[in-house]
Amino acid sequence: MRILIIEDDALVADGMRRGLSQVGFAVDHVPSAELAEAALQQENFDLLLVDLGLPGVDGFELVRRLRRGGKSMPVLIVTARDALADRVGALDLGADDYLVKPFALPELAARCRALIRRSKSNSDSGISIGALHLDIPRRETRVQSRAVDLTRREWAILECLALHAGQVVSKDRLQQAISSWDEGITTNAVEVYISRLRGKLGDEVGIRTVRGLGYRLDESPA
Amino acid sequence: MNRASAQRAHGMTIRRRLLLILIGPLALLLAIGVVLDYAAGIVPLRAAFDQALVNETLAAAAQLRARSGGAVEFDLPPQAIEMLRADKYDTVYYLVLGPHDEYVAGDDGLPTAASGLENPTFLDAQFHGRTIRGVSYRHTTPAGIVTITVAETTNKRDQAWHRMLISILLTDTLQFAAILLLIWVGVRLGLRPLIALRAQIDSRSAQDLAPLDEKHVPGEVRPLTQALNRLFATVSSNAQSQQQFLANAAHQLRTPLAGLQTQLELLRHDTDAVAVRERLIGLLEGTRRLSHTANQLLALARAEPTATAAADFGDVDLRDLAEEAVAKHFDRALRQHIDLGVEATRARARGSAWLLREMLANLVDNALAYTPADGRVTVRCGVTADTAALSYVEVEDDGPGIPPDQRARVTARFYRPPGASGDGCGLGLAIVDEIVRGHHALLDIGSGANDRGTRVRVTFPAA
């Protein structure tokens, strides 16, 4: 997974580069939007980390140009500004997420993984979350190398959780994911399927309950 | 009035304004006074001149002799005629007509007043191209009624009226000028306290926030000076609290920076791998705290009502915010083995979504900070059960709770309760308080269920 960091502060850029390299990403760094555009013409990246306050062409303008130029790779804005207009503006321009400085490295890595996974799940066939692997076209589930046999409803719920791994998915939403087969299904049914999924997937897969809200699939087990 | 002149009128001094307002009516009063004085003076003057004329006519009538034959004879010696005609200023004419209006004596052709109800009768006419005032007296004689007319030119009268007019004009104008002067002086004296007030304000330095001396301020402007003094007091207390805030903020920012700096300097010379690792962990923790403090200080500045644009306000779904706050803090709750959950029913409020998000984040953050492992934190939102049906959000924990005597103090900036962990910077509830006030909502800090823990509830005003 290749990440391009566009950040003019050398200390921050170096920290991000090292931190992300340590968790297995291939990371390149350029200090300006102009150099980023040059780098993007020669090579492909899976994710861009863009600082808003760049010298010359700023982060907003860079994202706008990329999207206009048809580039669709995910963009994570990393900014020290947190005024509301900046947040809305960046997301409206086509950035996928934002992170306000200062941040913790694990948080940055998790956001990067989530963004890359989301972009891959649209085009690619497989999703991996920790020990769990889903082959979406074939509807096959594996934990480590062990194949797990799931019913259609269990699969629908797991797929929904996996596509939003790391995010809380509400019970209502999970209910909608399975209601196409079963009209009049209750949220209690969702609880039943979740407990069956937990039984089948085992302790290596972390499906957490968020009281009153829903569930969250995590990379690390409970 | 167009805008330019309106502005001029607004910027005018009170003195000029008063004079401008008074000068028109006063001039009108002067004109009316002159007319009235003239009218009042002219009537007796005219009567006096007319009476003299009548006297002369009656004296002349006494000289009439009627003959038995019916002829009338005007028997006036030449000296008497001289007397009659003698006048310093005017030419005097006379005419005597017999019972059949036949000429008897005097100036032939002199107009005669038509016989009317009154005898003698006055007339105004032209004779020999001159304006005359005359009187005709119908004298009954044995021969019949004889008409005697005496007339004079009006030089004397014109002159008298002229003089009278001049004296009236002169005295009234003098009076007018005296009144204007009195107003000018009176206003000047009356405004003296105001001018003194202006001087007092002028001579202050821009930084001087001491109250204005109200001892000699007239009642009309006292509300103004009182408002100013209130404003001075507010600004000065704001300035004081800002100073206090800066002092606290300086402490909060510099202390961890000092820690980081000394640790880094030590690290430069440290070679023991275990010691380096320990220092690094400390550095990381210090940096994290510093980040938190910086974020909180910025949040507090943003939460101040003056920093919030009205455009940010809109219809906010409190349930979304509650769920979002729980999702955001879920990892931390997991780490601390705290059961963080939400109990939300539909509730909406008017407010700024990002400020309310910040408020909930701080409330959840606080609850997690003060709740021990295996505790429970719940974010709720809904509508109050009473008739008012007001929207609320609340965060409840089953931690140690806040003693009642401290509940009023926990919203103070940088306040940290006794026995607080070294983690927070004491701004969380201050930010919450600021946001609550910006939304005209009500902050209630109480106990949770069964009198355990803390429950902080924010109730929004009716939409």
PDB file of C-alpha atoms in Angstrom, chain A residues 82-84 101-102 168 172 208-213 216 218, chain B residues 291 302 323 326-327 330-331 334 339 341-342 354 376-378:
ATOM      1  CA  ASP A  82     -10.208  23.134  12.723  1.00  0.00           C
ATOM      2  CA  ALA A  83     -12.610  25.900  11.861  1.00  0.00           C
ATOM      3  CA  LEU A  84     -15.911  24.519  10.690  1.00  0.00           C
ATOM      4  CA  LYS A 101      -3.217  17.956  14.303  1.00  0.00           C
ATOM      5  CA  PRO A 102      -1.897  16.951  16.727  1.00  0.00           C
ATOM      6  CA  VAL A 168     -20.146   1.762  14.802  1.00  0.00           C
ATOM      7  CA  ASP A 172     -31.300  -0.283  12.413  1.00  0.00           C
ATOM      8  CA  ARG A 208     -18.072  -5.316  19.827  1.00  0.00           C
ATOM      9  CA  THR A 209     -21.416  -4.233  21.203  1.00  0.00           C
ATOM     10  CA  VAL A 210     -21.944  -0.519  21.656  1.00  0.00           C
ATOM     11  CA  ARG A 211     -24.751  -0.320  24.188  1.00  0.00           C
ATOM     12  CA  GLY A 212     -27.856   1.358  22.845  1.00  0.00           C
ATOM     13  CA  LEU A 213     -26.304   1.937  19.455  1.00  0.00           C
ATOM     14  CA  ARG A 216     -18.416  -2.442  15.579  1.00  0.00           C
ATOM     15  CA  ASP A 218     -12.449  -4.217  14.952  1.00  0.00           C
TER      16      ASP A 218
ATOM     17  CA  SER B 291      -2.065  18.748  22.840  1.00  0.00           C
ATOM     18  CA  ARG B 302     -14.399  29.256  20.099  1.00  0.00           C
ATOM     19  CA  GLU B 323     -24.637   8.455  19.174  1.00  0.00           C
ATOM     20  CA  VAL B 326     -20.483   7.479  22.120  1.00  0.00           C
ATOM     21  CA  ALA B 327     -18.977   6.070  18.927  1.00  0.00           C
ATOM     22  CA  PHE B 330     -15.873   3.934  22.437  1.00  0.00           C
ATOM     23  CA  ASP B 331     -12.202   2.962  22.086  1.00  0.00           C
ATOM     24  CA  LEU B 334     -12.908  -0.130  25.956  1.00  0.00           C
ATOM     25  CA  ASP B 339     -19.412   0.295  29.653  1.00  0.00           C
ATOM     26  CA  GLY B 341     -23.628   3.375  25.951  1.00  0.00           C
ATOM     27  CA  VAL B 342     -26.435   5.509  24.684  1.00  0.00           C
ATOM     28  CA  TRP B 354     -20.259  21.516  16.114  1.00  0.00           C
ATOM     29  CA  ARG B 376     -20.867   2.610  33.417  1.00  0.00           C
ATOM     30  CA  VAL B 377     -21.327   5.825  31.430  1.00  0.00           C
ATOM     31  CA  THR B 378     -24.557   6.558  29.587  1.00  0.00           C
TER      32      THR B 378
END
